Coordinates of C-alpha atoms in Angstrom, one line a residue:
M1191 CA -8.2 -7.4 -2.2
N1192 CA -7.3 -8.6 1.4
K1193 CA -7.4 -6.0 4.1
P1194 CA -4.1 -5.4 5.9
R1195 CA -3.9 -7.0 9.4
A1196 CA -4.3 -4.6 12.3
A1197 CA -1.0 -3.4 13.6
G1198 CA 0.1 -4.9 16.9
R1199 CA -1.9 -8.2 16.5
T1200 CA -0.1 -11.4 17.4
V1201 CA -0.9 -15.2 17.4
G1202 CA -4.5 -15.9 17.9
G1203 CA -5.5 -12.3 17.3
L1204 CA -4.3 -11.1 20.7
R1205 CA -2.6 -7.8 21.1
P1206 CA 0.8 -7.5 22.8
L1207 CA -0.8 -5.7 25.8
A1208 CA -3.1 -8.7 26.5
L1209 CA -0.2 -11.0 26.5
Q1210 CA 1.8 -8.8 28.8
A1211 CA -1.0 -8.2 31.2
P1212 CA -0.5 -11.4 33.3
A1213 CA 3.2 -10.7 33.8
V1214 CA 2.7 -7.0 34.6
T1215 CA -0.1 -7.9 37.1
L1216 CA 2.1 -10.5 38.8
L1217 CA 5.0 -8.0 39.0
F1218 CA 2.6 -5.4 40.5
L1219 CA 1.3 -7.8 43.1
W1220 CA 4.8 -9.1 43.9
M1221 CA 6.5 -5.7 44.3
I1222 CA 4.2 -2.8 44.6
V1223 CA 1.7 -4.2 47.1
P1224 CA 4.3 -5.2 49.8
L1225 CA 6.0 -1.8 49.3
A1226 CA 2.7 0.0 49.7
M1227 CA 1.9 -2.0 52.9
T1228 CA 5.4 -1.1 54.3
V1229 CA 4.8 2.6 53.6
W1230 CA 1.3 2.3 55.2
F1231 CA 2.6 0.6 58.3
S1232 CA 5.4 3.1 58.7
L1233 CA 2.7 5.8 59.1
Q1234 CA 0.9 3.9 61.8
R1235 CA 1.3 3.4 65.6
Y1236 CA 1.6 -0.4 65.5
N1237 CA 3.4 -2.0 68.4
L1238 CA 2.4 -5.6 69.2
L1239 CA 3.2 -5.0 72.9
M1240 CA 0.8 -2.1 73.2
P1241 CA -2.2 -3.0 71.0
T1242 CA -4.3 -0.2 72.5
M1243 CA -1.9 2.5 71.3
A1244 CA -2.9 2.2 67.6
G1245 CA -3.9 4.7 64.9
F1246 CA -2.4 7.0 62.3
A1247 CA 1.0 8.4 63.4
G1248 CA 1.9 10.4 60.3
L1249 CA 5.6 11.1 60.3
E1250 CA 6.2 10.4 64.0
N1251 CA 8.0 7.1 63.3
Y1252 CA 10.3 8.8 60.9
E1253 CA 11.0 11.7 63.3
Y1254 CA 11.8 9.2 66.1
L1255 CA 13.9 7.1 63.7
F1256 CA 16.0 10.0 62.4
T1257 CA 16.6 11.3 65.9
D1258 CA 17.7 7.9 67.1
P1259 CA 21.5 7.6 67.3
A1260 CA 21.2 3.9 66.5
L1261 CA 20.0 4.7 62.9
W1262 CA 23.1 6.7 62.1
T1263 CA 25.4 4.2 63.8
S1264 CA 23.8 1.4 61.8
M1265 CA 24.1 3.3 58.5
I1266 CA 27.8 4.0 59.2
N1267 CA 28.4 0.3 60.0
T1268 CA 26.6 -0.6 56.8
L1269 CA 28.8 1.6 54.7
L1270 CA 32.0 0.5 56.4
L1271 CA 31.0 -3.2 56.0
V1272 CA 30.1 -2.7 52.3
G1273 CA 33.1 -0.6 51.6
W1274 CA 35.8 -2.8 53.2
V1275 CA 34.3 -6.0 51.8
L1276 CA 34.3 -4.5 48.3
V1277 CA 37.9 -3.4 48.6
I1278 CA 39.0 -6.9 49.8
T1279 CA 37.0 -8.9 47.3
V1280 CA 37.8 -6.7 44.3
V1281 CA 41.5 -6.4 45.0
G1282 CA 41.9 -9.9 46.2
G1283 CA 39.8 -11.3 43.4
T1284 CA 41.8 -9.4 40.7
L1285 CA 45.1 -10.7 42.1
L1286 CA 43.8 -14.3 42.4
A1287 CA 42.4 -14.2 38.9
V1288 CA 45.8 -13.2 37.6
L1289 CA 47.4 -16.0 39.7
F1290 CA 45.0 -18.7 38.6
Q1291 CA 45.3 -17.7 35.0
Q1292 CA 48.9 -19.0 35.1
E1293 CA 49.8 -22.6 34.5
F1294 CA 50.9 -24.6 37.6
F1295 CA 50.5 -28.1 38.9
G1296 CA 47.0 -28.8 40.4
R1297 CA 45.5 -25.6 39.1
G1298 CA 42.1 -27.3 38.4
I1299 CA 41.8 -28.6 42.0
A1300 CA 43.0 -25.2 43.4
R1301 CA 40.3 -23.4 41.4
V1302 CA 37.6 -25.7 42.8
L1303 CA 38.8 -25.2 46.4
V1304 CA 39.1 -21.4 46.2
I1305 CA 35.6 -21.1 44.7
S1306 CA 33.9 -23.4 47.2
P1307 CA 33.4 -20.9 50.1
F1308 CA 30.8 -19.1 47.9
F1309 CA 28.6 -22.1 48.1
V1310 CA 28.6 -22.3 51.9
M1311 CA 25.5 -21.0 53.6
P1312 CA 26.0 -17.7 55.5
T1313 CA 24.9 -19.3 58.8
V1314 CA 27.2 -22.2 58.4
S1315 CA 30.1 -19.9 57.4
A1316 CA 29.5 -17.7 60.5
L1317 CA 29.5 -20.7 62.8
V1318 CA 32.7 -22.1 61.3
W1319 CA 34.5 -18.8 61.8
K1320 CA 33.0 -18.2 65.2
N1321 CA 33.8 -21.6 66.7
L1322 CA 36.7 -22.9 64.6
M1323 CA 38.7 -19.9 63.5
M1324 CA 38.1 -17.0 65.8
H1325 CA 37.4 -18.7 69.2
P1326 CA 39.7 -17.0 71.7
A1327 CA 40.6 -20.2 73.4
N1328 CA 40.2 -23.1 70.9
G1329 CA 40.3 -21.3 67.6
I1330 CA 42.9 -21.7 64.9
F1331 CA 43.9 -18.0 65.2
A1332 CA 44.4 -18.4 69.0
W1333 CA 46.6 -21.5 68.3
I1334 CA 48.7 -19.5 65.9
A1335 CA 49.0 -16.6 68.3
Q1336 CA 50.1 -19.0 71.1
L1337 CA 52.6 -20.6 68.7
F1338 CA 54.3 -17.3 68.3
G1339 CA 54.1 -16.5 72.0
T1340 CA 51.5 -13.7 71.7
Q1341 CA 48.2 -13.3 73.5
P1342 CA 45.2 -14.6 71.5
V1343 CA 42.7 -12.0 70.4
D1344 CA 39.0 -12.1 71.4
W1345 CA 37.9 -11.1 67.9
F1346 CA 34.2 -10.5 68.5
S1347 CA 34.8 -8.4 71.6
S1348 CA 37.9 -6.5 70.5
L1349 CA 37.4 -6.2 66.8
P1350 CA 33.8 -7.0 66.2
L1351 CA 33.2 -5.1 62.9
T1352 CA 36.6 -6.3 61.5
S1353 CA 35.5 -9.9 62.3
I1354 CA 32.2 -9.5 60.4
V1355 CA 34.1 -8.0 57.4
M1356 CA 36.5 -10.9 57.4
I1357 CA 33.7 -13.5 57.4
V1358 CA 31.7 -11.7 54.7
A1359 CA 34.7 -11.1 52.5
W1360 CA 35.7 -14.8 52.8
Q1361 CA 32.3 -15.7 51.4
W1362 CA 32.3 -13.1 48.5
L1363 CA 35.9 -13.3 47.4
P1364 CA 35.2 -16.5 45.4
F1365 CA 32.4 -14.8 43.6
A1366 CA 34.7 -11.9 42.5
L1367 CA 37.4 -14.4 41.6
L1368 CA 34.9 -16.4 39.4
I1369 CA 33.7 -13.3 37.5
L1370 CA 37.2 -11.8 37.0
L1371 CA 38.8 -15.1 36.1
T1372 CA 36.2 -15.6 33.4
A1373 CA 36.8 -12.1 32.1
I1374 CA 40.6 -12.5 32.1
Q1375 CA 40.4 -15.6 30.1
S1376 CA 39.0 -13.6 27.2
L1377 CA 42.2 -11.4 27.2
D1378 CA 44.0 -11.5 23.8
E1379 CA 47.2 -13.4 24.4
D1380 CA 48.7 -11.9 21.2
Q1381 CA 48.4 -8.4 22.8
V1382 CA 50.2 -9.7 25.9
E1383 CA 53.0 -11.3 23.8
A1384 CA 53.4 -8.1 21.8
A1385 CA 53.8 -6.1 25.1
R1386 CA 56.4 -8.6 26.3
M1387 CA 58.4 -8.4 23.1
D1388 CA 58.4 -4.6 23.5
G1389 CA 60.0 -5.0 26.9
A1390 CA 57.0 -4.7 29.2
G1391 CA 57.4 -6.4 32.5
P1392 CA 54.7 -8.3 34.5
I1393 CA 53.7 -5.1 36.5
A1394 CA 53.4 -3.0 33.4
I1395 CA 51.3 -5.7 31.6
F1396 CA 49.0 -5.9 34.7
F1397 CA 48.4 -2.1 35.0
F1398 CA 48.2 -1.2 31.3
I1399 CA 46.7 -4.3 29.7
T1400 CA 45.1 -6.7 32.2
L1401 CA 43.5 -4.1 34.5
P1402 CA 41.8 -2.0 31.8
H1403 CA 40.5 -5.3 30.3
L1404 CA 38.9 -6.2 33.6
K1405 CA 37.2 -2.8 34.1
R1406 CA 33.8 -3.9 33.0
A1407 CA 33.9 -7.2 35.0
I1408 CA 35.0 -5.2 38.1
S1409 CA 32.0 -2.9 37.7
V1410 CA 29.7 -5.9 37.5
V1411 CA 31.2 -7.4 40.6
I1412 CA 30.8 -4.2 42.6
M1413 CA 27.2 -3.7 41.5
I1414 CA 26.1 -7.3 42.4
E1415 CA 28.0 -7.5 45.6
M1416 CA 26.9 -4.1 46.9
I1417 CA 23.2 -5.0 46.4
F1418 CA 23.6 -8.1 48.5
L1419 CA 26.0 -6.6 51.1
L1420 CA 23.5 -4.0 52.0
T1421 CA 21.3 -6.9 53.5
V1422 CA 24.0 -8.8 55.4
F1423 CA 22.2 -10.3 58.4
A1424 CA 23.0 -14.0 59.2
E1425 CA 26.6 -13.4 59.9
I1426 CA 25.8 -10.7 62.4
F1427 CA 23.0 -12.7 64.0
V1428 CA 25.0 -15.8 64.5
T1429 CA 28.3 -14.2 65.8
T1430 CA 27.7 -10.9 67.6
S1431 CA 24.0 -10.2 67.6
G1432 CA 24.8 -6.6 66.7
G1433 CA 27.1 -6.0 69.6
P1434 CA 29.0 -5.2 71.6
G1435 CA 26.4 -2.4 71.9
L1436 CA 25.8 -1.3 68.4
A1437 CA 29.3 -2.0 67.1
T1438 CA 28.1 -4.5 64.4
T1439 CA 24.5 -3.4 64.0
N1440 CA 23.9 -2.6 60.3
L1441 CA 20.6 -1.3 58.9
A1442 CA 19.2 -4.7 58.2
Y1443 CA 19.9 -5.9 61.8
L1444 CA 18.4 -2.7 63.2
I1445 CA 15.2 -3.3 61.4
Y1446 CA 15.2 -6.9 62.8
I1447 CA 15.6 -5.4 66.3
R1448 CA 12.7 -3.0 65.9
A1449 CA 10.4 -5.6 64.4
L1450 CA 11.1 -8.9 66.2
L1451 CA 12.7 -7.8 69.5
D1452 CA 10.9 -4.6 70.2
F1453 CA 7.7 -5.7 68.3
D1454 CA 7.4 -2.2 66.9
V1455 CA 6.1 -2.8 63.4
G1456 CA 5.6 0.9 62.6
M1457 CA 9.2 1.8 63.5
A1458 CA 10.5 -1.2 61.7
S1459 CA 8.5 -0.4 58.6
A1460 CA 9.9 3.2 58.7
G1461 CA 13.4 1.7 58.8
G1462 CA 12.5 -0.5 55.9
V1463 CA 11.4 2.5 53.8
V1464 CA 14.8 4.2 54.6
A1465 CA 16.6 1.0 53.6
I1466 CA 14.6 0.9 50.3
I1467 CA 15.5 4.5 49.5
L1468 CA 19.2 3.8 50.3
A1469 CA 19.2 0.7 48.1
N1470 CA 17.7 2.6 45.2
I1471 CA 20.2 5.4 45.5
V1472 CA 23.0 2.9 45.4
A1473 CA 21.4 1.0 42.5
I1474 CA 21.0 4.2 40.5
F1475 CA 24.7 5.1 41.1
L1476 CA 25.9 1.6 40.2
V1477 CA 23.7 1.3 37.1
R1478 CA 25.2 4.6 35.8
L1479 CA 28.7 3.4 36.7
V1480 CA 28.3 0.1 34.8
A1481 CA 26.6 1.8 31.8
R1482 CA 29.5 4.3 31.6
N1483 CA 32.0 1.5 31.6
L1484 CA 30.1 -0.5 28.9
E1485 CA 30.1 2.6 26.7
D1486 CA 33.9 2.9 26.9

């Protein structure tokens, strides 16, 4: 009588744990080691301009960081940037998805054109907006202002954070549109026709049929965008360099200032740990939000 094979054996007699070990090891080296080094450096006095002042600092870097007004300003700017971009992209993406679902001449070309900004590199996008759109003398917005007899606006001096929000929202609006348009195409047309036959108008159909159908897709858009919006850097670096003052300095740019302008590796690492904690808090909240919507 043949003996039963040992539980858990796979092809070649290898156990699942042996097959998973290379992937787990690579994941450990890829994620845990850099994180551990960041935490270690955040506990050190490590300034490249003062190599003699080195050694274990304990929580000094964190104490200085949390008493620095720049940290709280950068966190407020980060939240404002993320919040306003999400509002613009979700609302605009939903309305554009409803619009592009309708039949009209040239719809295919219009869809390609409206999605194309998402494929433009952030640095190029920032340069286009800085020199072509928002330039106070030669920009398109200045030309439009002069056309109506009003004074052109120096966007990056007068409305710096608003300018960054506009640039980033322009980049991410096509992404929201793409996800929401894909979701709205799966809407049951028979349900919409039944609502029309019952006397429902376009506004009622949108709020009671289309919008509930897009709830899951909107949750996915918010989750993905928020993760990337927490790390916006290129647009700020190219246009305002975090200024005027700290008006457009977000958490990612503050870490860059501490690391590559002040050469304070310890302080920058402490800022990195704070950014990691903030990102994980946001991720936990978003995962629960998406999971709740998927259960509905």
